[in-house]
PDB file of C-alpha atoms in Angstrom:
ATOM      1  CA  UNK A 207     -13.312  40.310 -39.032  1.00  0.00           C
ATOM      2  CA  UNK A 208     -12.780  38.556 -42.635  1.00  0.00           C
ATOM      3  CA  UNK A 209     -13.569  35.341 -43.313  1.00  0.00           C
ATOM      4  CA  UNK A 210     -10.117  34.237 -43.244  1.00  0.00           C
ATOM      5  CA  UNK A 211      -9.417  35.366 -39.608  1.00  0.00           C
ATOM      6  CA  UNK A 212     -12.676  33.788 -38.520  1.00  0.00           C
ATOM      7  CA  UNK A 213     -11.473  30.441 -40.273  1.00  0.00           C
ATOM      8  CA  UNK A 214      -8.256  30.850 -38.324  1.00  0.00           C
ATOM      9  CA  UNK A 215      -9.916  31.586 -35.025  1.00  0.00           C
ATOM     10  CA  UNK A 216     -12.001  28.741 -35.724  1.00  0.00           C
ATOM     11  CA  UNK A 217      -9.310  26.088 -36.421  1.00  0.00           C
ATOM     12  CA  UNK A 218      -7.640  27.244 -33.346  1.00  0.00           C
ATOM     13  CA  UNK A 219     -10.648  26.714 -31.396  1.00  0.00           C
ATOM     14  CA  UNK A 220     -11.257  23.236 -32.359  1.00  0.00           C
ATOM     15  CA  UNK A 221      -7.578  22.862 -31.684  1.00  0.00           C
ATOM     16  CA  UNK A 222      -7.887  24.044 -28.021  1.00  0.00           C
ATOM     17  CA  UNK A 223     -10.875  22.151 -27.657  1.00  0.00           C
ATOM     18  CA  UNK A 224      -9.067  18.602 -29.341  1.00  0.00           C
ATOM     19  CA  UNK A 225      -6.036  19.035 -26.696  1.00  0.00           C
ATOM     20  CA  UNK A 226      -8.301  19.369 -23.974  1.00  0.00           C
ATOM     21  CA  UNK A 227     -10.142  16.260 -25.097  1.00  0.00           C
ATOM     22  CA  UNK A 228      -6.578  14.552 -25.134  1.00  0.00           C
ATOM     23  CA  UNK A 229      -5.583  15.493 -21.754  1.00  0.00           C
ATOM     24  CA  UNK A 230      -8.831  14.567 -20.276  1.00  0.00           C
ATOM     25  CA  UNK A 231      -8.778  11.040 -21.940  1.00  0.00           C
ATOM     26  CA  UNK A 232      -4.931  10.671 -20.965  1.00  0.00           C
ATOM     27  CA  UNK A 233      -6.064  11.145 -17.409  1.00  0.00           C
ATOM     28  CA  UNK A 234      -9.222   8.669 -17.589  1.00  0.00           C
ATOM     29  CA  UNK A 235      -6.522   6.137 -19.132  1.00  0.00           C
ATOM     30  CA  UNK A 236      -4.527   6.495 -16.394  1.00  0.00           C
ATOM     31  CA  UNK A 237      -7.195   6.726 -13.654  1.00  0.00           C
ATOM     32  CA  UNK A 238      -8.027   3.311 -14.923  1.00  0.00           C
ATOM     33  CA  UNK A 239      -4.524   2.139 -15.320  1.00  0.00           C
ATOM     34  CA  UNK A 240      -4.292   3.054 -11.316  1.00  0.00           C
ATOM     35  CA  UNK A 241      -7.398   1.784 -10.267  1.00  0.00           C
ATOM     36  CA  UNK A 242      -6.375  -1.475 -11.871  1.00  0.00           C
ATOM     37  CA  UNK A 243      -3.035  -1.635 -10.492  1.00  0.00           C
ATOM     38  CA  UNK A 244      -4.793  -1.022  -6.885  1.00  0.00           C
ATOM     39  CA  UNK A 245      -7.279  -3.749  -7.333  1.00  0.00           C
ATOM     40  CA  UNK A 246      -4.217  -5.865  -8.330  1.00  0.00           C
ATOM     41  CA  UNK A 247      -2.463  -5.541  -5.197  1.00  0.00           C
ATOM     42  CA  UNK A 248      -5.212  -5.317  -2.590  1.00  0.00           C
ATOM     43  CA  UNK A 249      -6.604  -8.667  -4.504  1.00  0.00           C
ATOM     44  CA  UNK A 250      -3.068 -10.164  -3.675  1.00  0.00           C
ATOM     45  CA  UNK A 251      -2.857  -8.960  -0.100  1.00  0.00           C
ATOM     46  CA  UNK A 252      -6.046 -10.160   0.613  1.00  0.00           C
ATOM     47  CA  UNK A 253      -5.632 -13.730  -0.644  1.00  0.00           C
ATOM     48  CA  UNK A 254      -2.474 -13.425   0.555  1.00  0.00           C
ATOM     49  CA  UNK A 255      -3.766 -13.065   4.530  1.00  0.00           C
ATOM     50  CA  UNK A 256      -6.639 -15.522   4.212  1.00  0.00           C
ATOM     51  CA  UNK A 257      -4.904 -18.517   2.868  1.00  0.00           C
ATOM     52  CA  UNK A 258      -2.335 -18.185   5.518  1.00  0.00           C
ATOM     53  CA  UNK A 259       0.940 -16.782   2.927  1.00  0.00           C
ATOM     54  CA  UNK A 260       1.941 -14.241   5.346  1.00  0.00           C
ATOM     55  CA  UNK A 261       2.251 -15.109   9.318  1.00  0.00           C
ATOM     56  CA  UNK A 262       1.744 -13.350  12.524  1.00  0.00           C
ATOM     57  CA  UNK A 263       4.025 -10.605  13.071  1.00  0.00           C
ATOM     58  CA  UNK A 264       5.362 -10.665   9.835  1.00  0.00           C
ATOM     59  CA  UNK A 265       6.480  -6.841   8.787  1.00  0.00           C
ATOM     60  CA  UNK A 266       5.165  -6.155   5.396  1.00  0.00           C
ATOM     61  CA  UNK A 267       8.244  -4.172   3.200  1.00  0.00           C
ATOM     62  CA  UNK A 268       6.759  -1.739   1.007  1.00  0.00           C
ATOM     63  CA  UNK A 269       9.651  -1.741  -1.186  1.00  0.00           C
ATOM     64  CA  UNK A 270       9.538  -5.879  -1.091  1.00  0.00           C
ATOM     65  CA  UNK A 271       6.105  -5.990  -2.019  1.00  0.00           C
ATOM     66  CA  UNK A 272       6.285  -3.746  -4.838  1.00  0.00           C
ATOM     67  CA  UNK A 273       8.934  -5.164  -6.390  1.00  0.00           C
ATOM     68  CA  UNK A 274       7.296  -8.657  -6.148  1.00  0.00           C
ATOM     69  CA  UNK A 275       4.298  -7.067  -7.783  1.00  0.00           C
ATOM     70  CA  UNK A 276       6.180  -5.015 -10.241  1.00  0.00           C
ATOM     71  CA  UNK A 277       4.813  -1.797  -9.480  1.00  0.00           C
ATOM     72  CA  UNK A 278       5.454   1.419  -7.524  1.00  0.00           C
ATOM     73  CA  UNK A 279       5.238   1.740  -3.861  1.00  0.00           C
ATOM     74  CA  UNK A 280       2.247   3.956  -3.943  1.00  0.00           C
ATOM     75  CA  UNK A 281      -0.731   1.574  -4.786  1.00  0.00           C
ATOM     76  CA  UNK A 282       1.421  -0.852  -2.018  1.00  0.00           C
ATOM     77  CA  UNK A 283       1.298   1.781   0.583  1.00  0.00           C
ATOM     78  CA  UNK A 284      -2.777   2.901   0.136  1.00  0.00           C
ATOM     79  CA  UNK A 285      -3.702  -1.295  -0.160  1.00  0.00           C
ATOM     80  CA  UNK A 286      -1.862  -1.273   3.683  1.00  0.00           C
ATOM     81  CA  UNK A 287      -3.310   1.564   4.753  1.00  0.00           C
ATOM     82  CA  UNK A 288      -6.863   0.128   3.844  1.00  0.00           C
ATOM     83  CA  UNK A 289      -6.019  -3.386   5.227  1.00  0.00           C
ATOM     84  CA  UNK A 290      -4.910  -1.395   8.434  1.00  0.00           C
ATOM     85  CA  UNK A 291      -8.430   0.141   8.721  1.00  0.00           C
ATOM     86  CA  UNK A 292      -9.835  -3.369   8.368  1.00  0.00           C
ATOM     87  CA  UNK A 293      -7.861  -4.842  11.155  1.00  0.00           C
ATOM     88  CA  UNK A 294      -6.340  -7.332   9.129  1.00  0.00           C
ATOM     89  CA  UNK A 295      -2.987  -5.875   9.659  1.00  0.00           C
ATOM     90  CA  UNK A 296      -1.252  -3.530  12.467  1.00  0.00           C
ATOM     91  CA  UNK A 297       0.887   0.045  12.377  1.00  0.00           C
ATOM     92  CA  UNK A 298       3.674  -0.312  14.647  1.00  0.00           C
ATOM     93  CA  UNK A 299       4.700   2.294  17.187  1.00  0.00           C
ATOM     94  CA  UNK A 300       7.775   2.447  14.921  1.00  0.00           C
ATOM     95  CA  UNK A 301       5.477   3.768  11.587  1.00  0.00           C
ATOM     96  CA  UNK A 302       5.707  -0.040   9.664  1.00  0.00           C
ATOM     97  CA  UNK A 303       3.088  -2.236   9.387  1.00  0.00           C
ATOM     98  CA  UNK A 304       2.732  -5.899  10.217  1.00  0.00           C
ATOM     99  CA  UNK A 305       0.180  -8.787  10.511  1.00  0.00           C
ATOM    100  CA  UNK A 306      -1.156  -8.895  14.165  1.00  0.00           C
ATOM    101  CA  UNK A 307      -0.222 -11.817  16.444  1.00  0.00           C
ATOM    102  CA  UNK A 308      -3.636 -12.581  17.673  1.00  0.00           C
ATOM    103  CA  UNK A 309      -3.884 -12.975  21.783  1.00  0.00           C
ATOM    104  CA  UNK A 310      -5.815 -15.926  22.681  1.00  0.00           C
ATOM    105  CA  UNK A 311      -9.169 -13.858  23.856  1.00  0.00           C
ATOM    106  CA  UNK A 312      -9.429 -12.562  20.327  1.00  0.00           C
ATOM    107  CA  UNK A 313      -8.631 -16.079  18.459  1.00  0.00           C
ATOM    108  CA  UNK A 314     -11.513 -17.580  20.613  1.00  0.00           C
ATOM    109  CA  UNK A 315     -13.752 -14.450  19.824  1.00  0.00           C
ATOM    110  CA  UNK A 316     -12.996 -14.709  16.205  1.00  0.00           C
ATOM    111  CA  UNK A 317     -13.555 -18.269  16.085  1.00  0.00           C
ATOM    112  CA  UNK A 318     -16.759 -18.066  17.984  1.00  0.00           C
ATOM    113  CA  UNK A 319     -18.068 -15.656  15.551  1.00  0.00           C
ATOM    114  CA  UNK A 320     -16.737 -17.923  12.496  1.00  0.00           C
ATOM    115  CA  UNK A 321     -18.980 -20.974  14.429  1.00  0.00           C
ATOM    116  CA  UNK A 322     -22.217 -18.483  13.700  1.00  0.00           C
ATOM    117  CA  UNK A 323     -21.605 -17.190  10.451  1.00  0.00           C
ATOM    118  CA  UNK A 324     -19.614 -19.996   8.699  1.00  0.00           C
ATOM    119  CA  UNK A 325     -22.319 -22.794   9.809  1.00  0.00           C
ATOM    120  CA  UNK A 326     -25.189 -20.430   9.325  1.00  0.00           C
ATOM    121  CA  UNK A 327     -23.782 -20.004   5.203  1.00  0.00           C
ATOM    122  CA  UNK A 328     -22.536 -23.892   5.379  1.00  0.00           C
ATOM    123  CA  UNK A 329     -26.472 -24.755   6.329  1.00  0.00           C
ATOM    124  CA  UNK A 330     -27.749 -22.570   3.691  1.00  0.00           C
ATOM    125  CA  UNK A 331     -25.422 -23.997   0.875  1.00  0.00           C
ATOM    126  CA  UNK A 332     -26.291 -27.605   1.942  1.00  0.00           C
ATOM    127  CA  UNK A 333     -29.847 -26.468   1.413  1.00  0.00           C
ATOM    128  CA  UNK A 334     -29.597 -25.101  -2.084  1.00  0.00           C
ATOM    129  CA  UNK A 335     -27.200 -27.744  -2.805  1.00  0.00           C
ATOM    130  CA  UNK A 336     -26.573 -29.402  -6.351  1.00  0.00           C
ATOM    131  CA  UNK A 337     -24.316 -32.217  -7.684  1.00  0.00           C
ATOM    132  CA  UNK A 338     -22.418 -29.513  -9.411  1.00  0.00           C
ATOM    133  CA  UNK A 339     -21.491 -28.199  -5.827  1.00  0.00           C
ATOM    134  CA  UNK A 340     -20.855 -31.818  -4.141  1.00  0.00           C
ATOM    135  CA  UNK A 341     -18.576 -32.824  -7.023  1.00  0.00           C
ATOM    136  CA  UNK A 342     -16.268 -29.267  -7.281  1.00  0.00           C
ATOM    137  CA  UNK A 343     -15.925 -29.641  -3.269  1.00  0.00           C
ATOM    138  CA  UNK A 344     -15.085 -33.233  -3.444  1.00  0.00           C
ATOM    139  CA  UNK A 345     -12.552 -32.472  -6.383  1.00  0.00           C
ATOM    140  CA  UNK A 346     -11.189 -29.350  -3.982  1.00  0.00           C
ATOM    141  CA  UNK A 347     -10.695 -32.040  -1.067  1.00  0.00           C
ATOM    142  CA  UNK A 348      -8.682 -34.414  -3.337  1.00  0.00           C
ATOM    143  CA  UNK A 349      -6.588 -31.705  -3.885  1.00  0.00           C
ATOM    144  CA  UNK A 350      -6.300 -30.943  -0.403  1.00  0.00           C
ATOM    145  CA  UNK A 351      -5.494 -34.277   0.688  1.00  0.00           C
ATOM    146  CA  UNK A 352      -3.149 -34.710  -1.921  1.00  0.00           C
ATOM    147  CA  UNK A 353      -1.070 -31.518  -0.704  1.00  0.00           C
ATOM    148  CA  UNK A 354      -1.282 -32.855   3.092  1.00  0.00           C
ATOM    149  CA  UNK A 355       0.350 -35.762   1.916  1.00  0.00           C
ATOM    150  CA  UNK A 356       3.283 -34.518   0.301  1.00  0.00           C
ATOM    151  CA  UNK A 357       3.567 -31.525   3.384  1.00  0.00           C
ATOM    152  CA  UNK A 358       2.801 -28.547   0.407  1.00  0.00           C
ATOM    153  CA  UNK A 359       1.947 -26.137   2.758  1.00  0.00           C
ATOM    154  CA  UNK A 360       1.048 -23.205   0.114  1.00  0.00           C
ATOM    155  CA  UNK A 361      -1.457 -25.828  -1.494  1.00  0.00           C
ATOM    156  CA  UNK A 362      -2.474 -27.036   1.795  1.00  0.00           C
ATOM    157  CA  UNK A 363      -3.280 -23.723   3.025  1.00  0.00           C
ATOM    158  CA  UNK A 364      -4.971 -22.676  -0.899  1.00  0.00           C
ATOM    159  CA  UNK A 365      -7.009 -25.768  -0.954  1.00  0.00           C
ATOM    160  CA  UNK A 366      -8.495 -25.282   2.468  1.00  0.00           C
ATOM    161  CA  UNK A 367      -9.604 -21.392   1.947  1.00  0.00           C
ATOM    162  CA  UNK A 368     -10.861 -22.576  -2.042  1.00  0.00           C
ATOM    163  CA  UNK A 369     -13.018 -25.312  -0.152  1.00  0.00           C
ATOM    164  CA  UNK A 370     -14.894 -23.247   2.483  1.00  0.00           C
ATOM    165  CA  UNK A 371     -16.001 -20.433   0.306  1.00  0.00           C
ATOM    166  CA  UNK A 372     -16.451 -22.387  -2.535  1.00  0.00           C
ATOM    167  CA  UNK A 373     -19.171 -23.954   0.127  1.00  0.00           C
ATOM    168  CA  UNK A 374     -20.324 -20.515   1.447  1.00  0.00           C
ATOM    169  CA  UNK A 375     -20.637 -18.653  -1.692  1.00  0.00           C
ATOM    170  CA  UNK A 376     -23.196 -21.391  -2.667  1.00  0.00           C
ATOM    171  CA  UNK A 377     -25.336 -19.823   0.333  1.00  0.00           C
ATOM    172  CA  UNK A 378     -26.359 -17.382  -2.281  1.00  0.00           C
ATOM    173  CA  UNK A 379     -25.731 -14.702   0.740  1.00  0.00           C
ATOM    174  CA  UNK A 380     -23.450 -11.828   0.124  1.00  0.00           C
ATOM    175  CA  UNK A 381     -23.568  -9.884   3.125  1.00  0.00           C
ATOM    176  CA  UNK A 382     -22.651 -13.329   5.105  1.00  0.00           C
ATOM    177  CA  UNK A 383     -19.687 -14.008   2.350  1.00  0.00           C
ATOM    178  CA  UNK A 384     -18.242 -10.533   2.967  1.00  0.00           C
ATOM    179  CA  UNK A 385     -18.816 -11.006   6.409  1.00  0.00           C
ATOM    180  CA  UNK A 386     -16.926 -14.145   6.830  1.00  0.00           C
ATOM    181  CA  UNK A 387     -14.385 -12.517   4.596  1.00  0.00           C
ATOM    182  CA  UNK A 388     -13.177 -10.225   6.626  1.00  0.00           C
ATOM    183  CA  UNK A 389     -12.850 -12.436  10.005  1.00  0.00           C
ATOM    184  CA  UNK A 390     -10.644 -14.814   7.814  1.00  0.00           C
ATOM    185  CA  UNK A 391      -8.297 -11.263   7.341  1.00  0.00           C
ATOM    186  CA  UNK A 392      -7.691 -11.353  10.348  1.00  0.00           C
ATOM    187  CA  UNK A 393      -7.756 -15.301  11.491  1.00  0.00           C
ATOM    188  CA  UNK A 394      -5.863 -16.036   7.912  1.00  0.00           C
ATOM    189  CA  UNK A 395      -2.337 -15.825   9.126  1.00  0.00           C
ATOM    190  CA  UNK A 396      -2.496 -17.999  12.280  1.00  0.00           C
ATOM    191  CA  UNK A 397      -3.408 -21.123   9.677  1.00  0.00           C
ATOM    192  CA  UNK A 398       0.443 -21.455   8.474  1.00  0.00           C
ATOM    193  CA  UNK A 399       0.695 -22.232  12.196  1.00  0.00           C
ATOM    194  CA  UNK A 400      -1.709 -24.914  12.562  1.00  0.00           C
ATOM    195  CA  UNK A 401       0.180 -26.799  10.052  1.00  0.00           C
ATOM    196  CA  UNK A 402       3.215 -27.055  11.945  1.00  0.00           C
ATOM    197  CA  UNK A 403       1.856 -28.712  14.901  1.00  0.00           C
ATOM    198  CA  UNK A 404       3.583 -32.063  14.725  1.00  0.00           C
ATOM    199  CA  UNK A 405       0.858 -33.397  17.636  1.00  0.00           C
ATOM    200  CA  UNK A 406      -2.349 -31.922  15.593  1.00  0.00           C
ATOM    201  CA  UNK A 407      -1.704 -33.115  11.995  1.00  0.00           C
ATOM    202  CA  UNK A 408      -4.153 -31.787   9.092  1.00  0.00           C
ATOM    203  CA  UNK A 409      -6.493 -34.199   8.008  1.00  0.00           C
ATOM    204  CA  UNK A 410      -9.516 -32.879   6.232  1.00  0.00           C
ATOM    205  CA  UNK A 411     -11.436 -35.498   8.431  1.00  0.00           C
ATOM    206  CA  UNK A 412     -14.565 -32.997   8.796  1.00  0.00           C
ATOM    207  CA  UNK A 413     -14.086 -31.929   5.588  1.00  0.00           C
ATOM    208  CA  UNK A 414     -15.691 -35.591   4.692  1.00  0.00           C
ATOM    209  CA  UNK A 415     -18.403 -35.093   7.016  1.00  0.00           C
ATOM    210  CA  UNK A 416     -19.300 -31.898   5.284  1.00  0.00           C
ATOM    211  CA  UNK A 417     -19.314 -33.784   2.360  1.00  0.00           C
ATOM    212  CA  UNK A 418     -20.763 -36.562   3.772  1.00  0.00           C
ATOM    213  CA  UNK A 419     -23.656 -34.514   5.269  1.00  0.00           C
ATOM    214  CA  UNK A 420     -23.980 -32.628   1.606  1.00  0.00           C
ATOM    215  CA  UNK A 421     -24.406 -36.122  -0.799  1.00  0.00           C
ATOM    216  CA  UNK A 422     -27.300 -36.989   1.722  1.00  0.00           C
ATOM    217  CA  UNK A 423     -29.113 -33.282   1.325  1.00  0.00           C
ATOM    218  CA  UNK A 424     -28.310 -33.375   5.544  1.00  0.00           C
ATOM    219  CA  UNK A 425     -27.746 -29.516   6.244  1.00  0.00           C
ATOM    220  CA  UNK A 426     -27.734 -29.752   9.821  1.00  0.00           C
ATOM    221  CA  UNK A 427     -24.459 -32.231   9.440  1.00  0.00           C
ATOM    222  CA  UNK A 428     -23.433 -30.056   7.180  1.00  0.00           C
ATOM    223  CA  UNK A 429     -23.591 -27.015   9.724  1.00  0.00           C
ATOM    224  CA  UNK A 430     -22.600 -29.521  11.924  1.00  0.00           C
ATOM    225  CA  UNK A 431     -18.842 -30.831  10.198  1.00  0.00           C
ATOM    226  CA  UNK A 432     -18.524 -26.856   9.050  1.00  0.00           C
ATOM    227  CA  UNK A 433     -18.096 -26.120  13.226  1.00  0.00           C
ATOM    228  CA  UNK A 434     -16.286 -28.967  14.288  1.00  0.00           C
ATOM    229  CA  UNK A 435     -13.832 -28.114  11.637  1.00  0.00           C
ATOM    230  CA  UNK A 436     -13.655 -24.644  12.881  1.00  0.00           C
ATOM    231  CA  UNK A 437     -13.798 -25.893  16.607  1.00  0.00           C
ATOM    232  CA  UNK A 438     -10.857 -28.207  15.712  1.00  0.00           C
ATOM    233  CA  UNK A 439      -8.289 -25.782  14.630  1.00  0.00           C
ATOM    234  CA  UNK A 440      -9.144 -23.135  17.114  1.00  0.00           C
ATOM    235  CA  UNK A 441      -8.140 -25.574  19.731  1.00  0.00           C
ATOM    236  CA  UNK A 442      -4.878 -26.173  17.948  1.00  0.00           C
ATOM    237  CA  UNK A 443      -3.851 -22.752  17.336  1.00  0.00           C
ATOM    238  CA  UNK A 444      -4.768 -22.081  21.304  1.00  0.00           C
ATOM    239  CA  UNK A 445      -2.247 -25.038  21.948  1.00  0.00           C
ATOM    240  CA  UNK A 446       0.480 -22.453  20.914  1.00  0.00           C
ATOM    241  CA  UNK A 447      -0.930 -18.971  21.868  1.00  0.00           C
ATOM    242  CA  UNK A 448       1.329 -17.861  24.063  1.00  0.00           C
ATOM    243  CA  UNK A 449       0.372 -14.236  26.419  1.00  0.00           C
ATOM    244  CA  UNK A 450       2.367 -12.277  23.034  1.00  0.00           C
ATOM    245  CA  UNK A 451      -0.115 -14.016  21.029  1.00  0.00           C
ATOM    246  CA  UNK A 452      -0.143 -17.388  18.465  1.00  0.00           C
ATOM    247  CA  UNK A 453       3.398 -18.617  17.998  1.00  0.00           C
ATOM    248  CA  UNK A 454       4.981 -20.416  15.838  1.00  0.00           C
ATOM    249  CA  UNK A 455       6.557 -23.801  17.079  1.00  0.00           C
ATOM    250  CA  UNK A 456       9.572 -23.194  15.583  1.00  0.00           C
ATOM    251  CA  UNK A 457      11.770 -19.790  15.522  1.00  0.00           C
ATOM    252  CA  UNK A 458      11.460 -19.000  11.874  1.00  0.00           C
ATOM    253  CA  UNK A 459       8.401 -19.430   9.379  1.00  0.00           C
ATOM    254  CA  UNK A 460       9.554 -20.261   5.930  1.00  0.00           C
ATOM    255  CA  UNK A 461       8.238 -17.719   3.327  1.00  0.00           C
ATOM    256  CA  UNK A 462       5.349 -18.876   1.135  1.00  0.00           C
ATOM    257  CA  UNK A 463       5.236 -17.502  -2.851  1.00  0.00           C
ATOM    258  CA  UNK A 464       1.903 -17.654  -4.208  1.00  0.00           C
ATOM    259  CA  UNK A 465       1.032 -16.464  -7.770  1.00  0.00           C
ATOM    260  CA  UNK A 466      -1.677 -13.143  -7.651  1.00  0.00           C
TER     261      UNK A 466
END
């Protein structure tokens, strides 16, 4: 073969070989692109059931949510799909998915479990405590009062999650974080109801004995105020279970928009 011809052969190799490299970095760039897109939405679902911004039996649109989100209904459908598997929301015999409406048996059991885990990480924080901790809670309760006050339920509901794993995370404990993560999936939606229960009004009261219990280095008030808060809004949300499951006191839930 001359020189010239092995030149040639050799240009088109590194040519082949160039393309290739293109393609395959195209497709990592996109892999990432989807990966981030999924993380997106699941990230918004998922704060989206545990402050409360979707309510029992609410059907989730696919088409709705991607819109909102500004992105194709693909990433939607396989963020549902997981959420499904994690019982934090419900196929229908119809093929759509909704939240659950949680019978009264499985609030209790929920909230019984939330009574272990959330005191055990509420004892824990209040044991590794610092003033950094007491003042960002007490700043997060001003907030929340604030929001009772003026009836902002989306704040109301955001204020309340941001102050009780704002306390747990400072338990140092991952597994109990993800733990207690996953029960509020699946609790998350019933706390629009509590709000609405003109004879059980919000008031943050044991969120001041948690507080309380924290500026005195008292962990076992602190585990303490952590369960009677829990205790407290169990009870209410039991006041309106009905055999179908929590209800809401009036026919029609407003619809809360929360930024992701």
């Amino acid at each position: 073969m001359a020189r010239r011809d092995i030149l040639r052969e050799k240009e088109r190799r590194e040519m082949r070989i160039a393309k290739t490299e293109v393609a395959a970095n195209g497709n990592e760039e996109g892999k990432r692109q989807r990966g981030h897109i999924y993380e997106r939405v699941l990230s918004y679902m998922r704060r989206g059931l545990m402050v409360g911004a979707f309510v029992p039996g609410q059907v989730m649109s696919l088409r709705k949510l991607a819109a909102g989100l500004g992105t194709s209904p693909m990433p939607v459908r396989e963020v549902l799909s997981q959420l499904v598997a994690a019982n934090a929301l419900e196929e229908t015999k119809g093929g759509s998915v909704r939240v659950p409406r949680l019978s009264p048996e499985k609030l209790s059991d929920i909230f019984s479990v939330r009574e272990l885990l959330e005191g055990t990480a509420a004892e824990l924080a209040a044991k590794k405590a610092s003033p950094a901790l007491l003042n960002g809670l007490t700043s997060i309760n001003k907030q929340l009062l604030q929001a009772i006050a003026k009836r902002d339920i989306l704040n109301c509901l955001s204020f309340n999650q941001k102050f009780h794993f704002t306390l747990y995370q400072a338990s140092e404990s991952e597994t109990l974080t993800l733990l207690i993560e996953s029960l509020w999936l699946q609790f998350g939606p019933t706390m629009y109801m509590s709000l609405l229960i003109p004879s059980k009004p919000w008031s943050a009261s044991h969120h001041e004995d948690i507080l309380a219990g924290l500026k005195e280095g008292n962990s076992t008030a602190v585990k303490r105020g952590t369960i009677q808060d829990i205790r407290t809004t169990c009870r209410a949300l039991l006041s309106i279970a009905g055999s179908q499951g929590t209800e809401l006191p009036f026919a029609q839930g407003m619809e809360l928009q929360f930024e992701d």
